[in-house]
mmCIF file of C-alpha atoms in Angstrom:
data_model
loop_
_atom_site.group_PDB
_atom_site.id
_atom_site.type_symbol
_atom_site.label_atom_id
_atom_site.label_comp_id
_atom_site.label_asym_id
_atom_site.label_seq_id
_atom_site.Cartn_x
_atom_site.Cartn_y
_atom_site.Cartn_z
ATOM 1 C CA MET A 1 3.359 5.227 46.080
ATOM 2 C CA ARG A 2 5.761 3.358 48.498
ATOM 3 C CA ILE A 3 7.789 0.372 46.902
ATOM 4 C CA ALA A 4 10.276 -2.164 47.958
ATOM 5 C CA LEU A 5 13.106 -3.966 46.130
ATOM 6 C CA TYR A 6 14.186 -7.317 47.228
ATOM 7 C CA GLN A 7 18.013 -8.291 47.040
ATOM 8 C CA GLY A 8 19.298 -11.488 48.171
ATOM 9 C CA PRO A 9 20.722 -14.878 47.146
ATOM 10 C CA ALA A 10 19.813 -16.438 43.844
ATOM 11 C CA GLY A 11 19.717 -20.354 44.009
ATOM 12 C CA PRO A 12 18.777 -23.472 42.006
ATOM 13 C CA HIS A 13 16.005 -24.139 44.316
ATOM 14 C CA ALA A 14 12.755 -25.578 43.445
ATOM 15 C CA PRO A 15 10.003 -23.313 42.616
ATOM 16 C CA GLU A 16 8.024 -23.878 45.795
ATOM 17 C CA ASP A 17 11.003 -22.888 48.054
ATOM 18 C CA ASN A 18 11.418 -19.617 45.928
ATOM 19 C CA LEU A 19 7.807 -19.201 46.190
ATOM 20 C CA ALA A 20 7.875 -19.575 50.015
ATOM 21 C CA ARG A 21 10.923 -17.048 50.052
ATOM 22 C CA LEU A 22 8.877 -14.602 47.795
ATOM 23 C CA GLU A 23 5.835 -14.980 50.229
ATOM 24 C CA ALA A 24 8.193 -14.158 53.169
ATOM 25 C CA TRP A 25 9.625 -11.366 51.715
ATOM 26 C CA ALA A 26 6.326 -9.950 50.351
ATOM 27 C CA THR A 27 4.620 -10.114 53.786
ATOM 28 C CA GLN A 28 7.483 -8.019 55.519
ATOM 29 C CA ALA A 29 7.226 -5.466 52.435
ATOM 30 C CA ALA A 30 3.600 -5.102 53.109
ATOM 31 C CA GLY A 31 4.000 -5.125 56.775
ATOM 32 C CA GLN A 32 6.308 -2.149 56.232
ATOM 33 C CA GLY A 33 3.561 -0.408 53.902
ATOM 34 C CA ALA A 34 4.944 -1.027 50.443
ATOM 35 C CA ASP A 35 2.293 -0.945 47.700
ATOM 36 C CA LEU A 36 4.719 -2.985 45.425
ATOM 37 C CA VAL A 37 7.533 -5.375 45.899
ATOM 38 C CA VAL A 38 9.918 -6.107 42.933
ATOM 39 C CA PHE A 39 12.035 -9.483 42.754
ATOM 40 C CA PRO A 40 14.977 -10.235 40.766
ATOM 41 C CA GLU A 41 15.395 -11.934 37.427
ATOM 42 C CA MET A 42 13.995 -15.563 37.016
ATOM 43 C CA PHE A 43 13.328 -15.619 40.989
ATOM 44 C CA LEU A 44 11.196 -18.608 40.694
ATOM 45 C CA SER A 45 13.869 -20.880 39.399
ATOM 46 C CA GLY A 46 17.227 -19.480 40.057
ATOM 47 C CA TYR A 47 19.034 -17.902 36.859
ATOM 48 C CA ASN A 48 22.260 -19.733 36.007
ATOM 49 C CA ILE A 49 20.628 -23.079 36.054
ATOM 50 C CA GLY A 50 21.189 -24.414 32.452
ATOM 51 C CA ALA A 51 18.725 -25.070 29.624
ATOM 52 C CA GLN A 52 17.528 -28.526 30.760
ATOM 53 C CA ALA A 53 16.601 -26.947 34.311
ATOM 54 C CA ALA A 54 14.907 -24.042 32.749
ATOM 55 C CA ALA A 55 12.728 -26.010 30.599
ATOM 56 C CA GLU A 56 11.779 -28.242 33.616
ATOM 57 C CA ARG A 57 10.948 -25.418 35.848
ATOM 58 C CA ALA A 58 9.104 -23.497 33.104
ATOM 59 C CA GLN A 59 5.491 -22.460 33.476
ATOM 60 C CA PRO A 60 2.952 -20.812 31.558
ATOM 61 C CA ALA A 61 2.180 -17.232 32.400
ATOM 62 C CA ASP A 62 -1.090 -18.365 34.023
ATOM 63 C CA GLY A 63 0.609 -21.592 35.670
ATOM 64 C CA ALA A 64 0.757 -22.703 39.200
ATOM 65 C CA GLY A 65 3.629 -20.121 40.127
ATOM 66 C CA PHE A 66 1.451 -17.254 38.893
ATOM 67 C CA LYS A 67 -1.750 -18.555 40.979
ATOM 68 C CA HIS A 68 0.593 -18.844 44.223
ATOM 69 C CA VAL A 69 1.858 -15.250 43.584
ATOM 70 C CA ALA A 70 -1.510 -13.869 42.823
ATOM 71 C CA THR A 71 -3.154 -15.302 46.013
ATOM 72 C CA THR A 72 -0.154 -13.921 47.916
ATOM 73 C CA ALA A 73 -0.549 -10.378 46.485
ATOM 74 C CA GLN A 74 -4.517 -10.438 47.453
ATOM 75 C CA ARG A 75 -4.073 -11.799 50.766
ATOM 76 C CA LEU A 76 -1.419 -9.170 51.723
ATOM 77 C CA GLY A 77 -2.643 -6.263 49.661
ATOM 78 C CA ILE A 78 0.320 -5.881 47.816
ATOM 79 C CA ALA A 79 1.481 -5.766 44.041
ATOM 80 C CA ILE A 80 4.179 -8.123 43.222
ATOM 81 C CA ALA A 81 6.828 -8.213 40.482
ATOM 82 C CA TYR A 82 8.848 -10.863 39.576
ATOM 83 C CA GLY A 83 10.788 -12.963 37.113
ATOM 84 C CA TYR A 84 10.256 -16.521 35.975
ATOM 85 C CA PRO A 85 10.932 -19.127 33.225
ATOM 86 C CA GLU A 86 7.888 -18.954 31.027
ATOM 87 C CA ALA A 87 6.627 -21.836 28.760
ATOM 88 C CA GLY A 88 5.450 -20.008 25.891
ATOM 89 C CA PRO A 89 2.057 -21.902 24.023
ATOM 90 C CA ASP A 90 4.554 -22.137 21.130
ATOM 91 C CA GLY A 91 6.706 -24.363 22.952
ATOM 92 C CA ALA A 92 9.421 -21.885 23.375
ATOM 93 C CA ILE A 93 10.940 -21.101 26.682
ATOM 94 C CA TYR A 94 11.323 -17.268 27.720
ATOM 95 C CA ASN A 95 13.070 -15.445 30.534
ATOM 96 C CA ALA A 96 9.861 -13.565 31.430
ATOM 97 C CA ALA A 97 8.701 -11.145 34.120
ATOM 98 C CA GLN A 98 5.141 -10.478 35.535
ATOM 99 C CA LEU A 99 3.540 -7.742 37.615
ATOM 100 C CA VAL A 100 0.823 -8.657 39.540
ATOM 101 C CA ASP A 101 -1.635 -6.127 41.438
ATOM 102 C CA SER A 102 -2.767 -6.275 45.021
ATOM 103 C CA GLN A 103 -6.286 -7.908 43.514
ATOM 104 C CA GLY A 104 -4.243 -10.566 42.244
ATOM 105 C CA GLN A 105 -4.458 -9.443 38.559
ATOM 106 C CA ARG A 106 -1.847 -9.959 36.067
ATOM 107 C CA LEU A 107 -1.044 -6.584 34.625
ATOM 108 C CA LEU A 108 2.083 -7.256 32.633
ATOM 109 C CA ASN A 109 3.781 -10.325 31.238
ATOM 110 C CA TYR A 110 7.165 -9.297 29.536
ATOM 111 C CA ARG A 111 9.562 -11.428 27.767
ATOM 112 C CA LYS A 112 13.209 -10.527 27.996
ATOM 113 C CA ALA A 113 14.204 -9.047 24.240
ATOM 114 C CA HIS A 114 17.999 -8.726 24.605
ATOM 115 C CA LEU A 115 19.549 -12.119 25.559
ATOM 116 C CA PHE A 116 23.179 -11.757 27.252
ATOM 117 C CA GLY A 117 25.559 -14.052 25.969
ATOM 118 C CA GLY A 118 25.703 -17.815 25.800
ATOM 119 C CA LEU A 119 24.251 -18.501 29.100
ATOM 120 C CA ASP A 120 20.881 -16.624 28.070
ATOM 121 C CA ARG A 121 20.556 -17.814 24.489
ATOM 122 C CA ALA A 122 21.345 -21.610 25.588
ATOM 123 C CA MET A 123 18.256 -21.411 27.847
ATOM 124 C CA PHE A 124 15.987 -18.843 25.947
ATOM 125 C CA THR A 125 14.055 -17.630 22.903
ATOM 126 C CA PRO A 126 14.113 -13.825 22.921
ATOM 127 C CA GLY A 127 10.923 -11.827 23.338
ATOM 128 C CA ASP A 128 9.352 -9.477 20.630
ATOM 129 C CA GLY A 129 10.010 -6.303 22.389
ATOM 130 C CA ARG A 130 6.623 -5.223 23.071
ATOM 131 C CA PHE A 131 7.229 -2.244 25.400
ATOM 132 C CA VAL A 132 3.999 -1.670 26.753
ATOM 133 C CA THR A 133 2.770 0.115 30.054
ATOM 134 C CA ALA A 134 0.037 -0.651 32.747
ATOM 135 C CA LYS A 135 -1.347 1.473 35.353
ATOM 136 C CA LEU A 136 -1.174 0.846 39.181
ATOM 137 C CA ASN A 137 -2.279 2.913 41.718
ATOM 138 C CA GLY A 138 -2.557 5.961 39.477
ATOM 139 C CA TRP A 139 1.027 5.318 38.235
ATOM 140 C CA ASN A 140 1.853 3.945 34.590
ATOM 141 C CA LEU A 141 4.492 1.136 34.928
ATOM 142 C CA GLY A 142 6.584 -0.639 32.485
ATOM 143 C CA LEU A 143 8.957 -3.865 32.721
ATOM 144 C CA LEU A 144 12.334 -4.798 31.377
ATOM 145 C CA ILE A 145 14.581 -7.493 32.291
ATOM 146 C CA CYS A 146 18.318 -7.084 33.080
ATOM 147 C CA TYR A 147 20.336 -6.627 29.730
ATOM 148 C CA ASP A 148 17.373 -5.007 28.274
ATOM 149 C CA VAL A 149 18.028 -1.593 30.548
ATOM 150 C CA GLU A 150 21.546 -1.322 28.856
ATOM 151 C CA PHE A 151 19.849 -0.456 25.546
ATOM 152 C CA PRO A 152 18.701 3.238 25.853
ATOM 153 C CA GLU A 153 15.905 2.477 23.072
ATOM 154 C CA ALA A 154 13.880 -0.089 25.371
ATOM 155 C CA VAL A 155 13.412 2.689 28.246
ATOM 156 C CA ARG A 156 12.783 5.198 25.931
ATOM 157 C CA HIS A 157 10.177 3.389 24.169
ATOM 158 C CA LEU A 158 8.589 2.659 27.644
ATOM 159 C CA ALA A 159 8.994 6.309 28.649
ATOM 160 C CA LEU A 160 7.167 7.381 25.273
ATOM 161 C CA ALA A 161 4.252 4.984 26.149
ATOM 162 C CA GLY A 162 3.990 7.052 29.189
ATOM 163 C CA ALA A 163 5.917 5.065 31.781
ATOM 164 C CA ASP A 164 6.367 7.026 35.164
ATOM 165 C CA LEU A 165 8.325 3.954 36.616
ATOM 166 C CA VAL A 166 10.242 1.124 34.716
ATOM 167 C CA LEU A 167 10.561 -2.253 36.772
ATOM 168 C CA VAL A 168 14.020 -4.148 36.100
ATOM 169 C CA PRO A 169 14.279 -7.484 37.644
ATOM 170 C CA THR A 170 17.960 -8.360 37.060
ATOM 171 C CA ALA A 171 20.631 -10.893 37.528
ATOM 172 C CA ASN A 172 23.805 -8.600 36.995
ATOM 173 C CA MET A 173 27.229 -9.926 37.889
ATOM 174 C CA VAL A 174 30.435 -8.625 39.473
ATOM 175 C CA GLY A 175 32.373 -6.823 36.513
ATOM 176 C CA PHE A 176 29.273 -5.001 35.392
ATOM 177 C CA GLU A 177 28.962 -2.759 38.408
ATOM 178 C CA PHE A 178 28.889 0.228 35.893
ATOM 179 C CA VAL A 179 25.474 -0.687 34.871
ATOM 180 C CA ALA A 180 24.140 -0.904 38.454
ATOM 181 C CA ASP A 181 26.092 2.510 39.301
ATOM 182 C CA VAL A 182 25.694 4.661 36.328
ATOM 183 C CA THR A 183 23.700 3.161 33.516
ATOM 184 C CA VAL A 184 20.664 2.822 35.237
ATOM 185 C CA ARG A 185 20.739 6.299 36.939
ATOM 186 C CA ALA A 186 21.312 7.651 33.383
ATOM 187 C CA ARG A 187 18.274 5.705 31.829
ATOM 188 C CA ALA A 188 16.058 7.353 34.642
ATOM 189 C CA TYR A 189 17.293 10.730 34.200
ATOM 190 C CA GLU A 190 17.051 10.989 30.394
ATOM 191 C CA ASN A 191 13.537 9.529 30.185
ATOM 192 C CA GLY A 192 12.133 11.433 33.103
ATOM 193 C CA CYS A 193 11.103 8.408 34.988
ATOM 194 C CA TYR A 194 11.897 6.348 38.002
ATOM 195 C CA LEU A 195 13.453 3.073 37.513
ATOM 196 C CA ALA A 196 13.757 0.317 39.925
ATOM 197 C CA TYR A 197 16.513 -2.104 39.649
ATOM 198 C CA ALA A 198 16.316 -5.433 41.629
ATOM 199 C CA ASN A 199 19.376 -7.544 41.682
ATOM 200 C CA TYR A 200 20.724 -10.766 43.219
ATOM 201 C CA SER A 201 23.669 -10.631 45.729
ATOM 202 C CA GLY A 202 26.409 -13.443 46.182
ATOM 203 C CA PRO A 203 27.051 -16.594 44.256
ATOM 204 C CA GLU A 204 25.137 -18.927 42.182
ATOM 205 C CA ALA A 205 27.051 -21.734 40.649
ATOM 206 C CA ASP A 206 29.947 -20.039 38.649
ATOM 207 C CA LEU A 207 28.549 -16.678 38.750
ATOM 208 C CA THR A 208 28.664 -13.949 41.442
ATOM 209 C CA TYR A 209 26.186 -11.212 41.493
ATOM 210 C CA CYS A 210 27.116 -7.797 42.340
ATOM 211 C CA GLY A 211 23.956 -6.429 44.279
ATOM 212 C CA LEU A 212 23.613 -3.011 44.344
ATOM 213 C CA SER A 213 19.854 -2.899 43.762
ATOM 214 C CA SER A 214 18.439 0.736 43.462
ATOM 215 C CA LEU A 215 15.616 3.012 42.917
ATOM 216 C CA ASN A 216 16.780 5.605 40.456
ATOM 217 C CA GLN A 217 15.087 9.110 40.554
ATOM 218 C CA PRO A 218 14.115 10.991 37.434
ATOM 219 C CA ASP A 219 16.753 13.387 38.683
ATOM 220 C CA GLY A 220 19.429 10.909 38.402
ATOM 221 C CA THR A 221 19.828 10.428 42.188
ATOM 222 C CA GLN A 222 19.945 6.936 43.511
ATOM 223 C CA GLN A 223 19.070 5.117 46.447
ATOM 224 C CA VAL A 224 20.994 1.593 46.835
ATOM 225 C CA LEU A 225 22.034 -1.420 48.661
ATOM 226 C CA SER A 226 25.218 -2.679 49.157
ATOM 227 C CA ALA A 227 26.985 -5.281 46.875
ATOM 228 C CA THR A 228 26.275 -8.077 49.528
ATOM 229 C CA GLU A 229 23.324 -7.111 51.621
ATOM 230 C CA GLU A 230 20.283 -9.126 51.740
ATOM 231 C CA GLY A 231 17.077 -7.256 52.200
ATOM 232 C CA LEU A 232 14.548 -4.701 51.091
ATOM 233 C CA LEU A 233 15.234 -1.334 49.925
ATOM 234 C CA PHE A 234 12.231 0.949 50.352
ATOM 235 C CA SER A 235 11.428 4.372 48.422
ATOM 236 C CA VAL A 236 8.460 6.677 48.189
ATOM 237 C CA LEU A 237 7.504 7.831 44.573
ATOM 238 C CA ALA A 238 6.230 11.429 44.343
ATOM 239 C CA LYS A 239 4.150 12.530 41.272
ATOM 240 C CA ASP A 240 5.021 16.410 42.314
ATOM 241 C CA ALA A 241 8.940 15.371 42.165
ATOM 242 C CA LEU A 242 8.341 13.521 38.983
ATOM 243 C CA ALA A 243 6.573 16.670 37.399
ATOM 244 C CA ALA A 244 9.383 19.048 38.487
ATOM 245 C CA CYS A 245 12.156 16.638 36.874
ATOM 246 C CA ARG A 246 10.132 16.510 33.727
ATOM 247 C CA GLN A 247 9.751 20.220 33.618
ATOM 248 C CA ALA A 248 13.573 20.915 34.305
ATOM 249 C CA SER A 249 14.707 18.289 31.706
ATOM 250 C CA PRO A 250 12.172 18.045 29.190
ATOM 251 C CA TYR A 251 13.919 15.441 27.009
ATOM 252 C CA LEU A 252 10.908 13.528 25.814
ATOM 253 C CA LEU A 253 8.915 16.749 24.650
ATOM 254 C CA ASP A 254 11.906 18.448 23.007
ATOM 255 C CA LEU A 255 12.849 15.149 21.251
ATOM 256 C CA ARG A 256 12.744 15.040 17.375
ATOM 257 C CA ASN A 257 10.716 11.852 16.922
ATOM 258 C CA ASP A 258 10.515 12.242 13.197
ATOM 259 C CA LEU A 259 14.418 11.736 13.015
ATOM 260 C CA TYR A 260 14.509 8.494 14.750
ATOM 261 C CA GLY A 261 11.094 6.958 13.661
ATOM 262 C CA LEU A 262 9.856 6.910 17.304
ATOM 263 C CA PRO A 263 6.246 7.458 18.334
ATOM 264 C CA HIS A 264 5.224 10.662 20.035
ATOM 265 C CA PRO A 265 4.925 10.705 23.723
ATOM 266 C CA GLN A 266 1.602 9.348 24.900
ATOM 267 C CA SER A 267 1.382 11.090 28.384
ATOM 268 C CA ILE A 268 4.056 13.459 29.772
#
């Protein structure tokens, strides 16, 4: 499977402007043979926008933003993962991400479980941590959002649920480059999976994002964009390479699940 990660500026743009940007970059990704393109956290609204704007721009999971993305995915024949503010049926606002397949069907809707600092907590209700996977083109995929990946338990639960690839839309800032450089590589290696980390670059209000979007291999190697680059990062995922890494480092098979109250691996 060939995937693309988009990295570029965030902005407090209107949702229709961000949908137009998503469509333009998805068109480029599809034109270069990608089966899946991943966009950063809260891509449809901007991230550092405050509680009032987050509430105003929030939409239901099946709202107008989803319908536009689904139509784009179907027209281009490419799967799309993107972040957005979700208006929950309970009235809460969630920091969410969706995975839509090339037929325009929603495969996953995930709500950020670990909220980062006052900025996140002022805007959102935390998700309930349903770490589930969905199948795309014969691969098992899971979703996390930004700070979630810094908790090893989150990625481990997805790996035990059979994830071959974990998608992480993010809005990681200057000062936290260690996460982009080291943490995500370690998560891929220790769980025997691929991990796609799609970040912003440049300023948004009083934040500056550190870029360094990456595709992390199950052997711990990393393809990465520069800190300031805008564009697409492409990578090809290979089942034989995945199997070889899992055989060489069988952490999930050797894990003493009984010691930690973890489920047994579903598909390794």
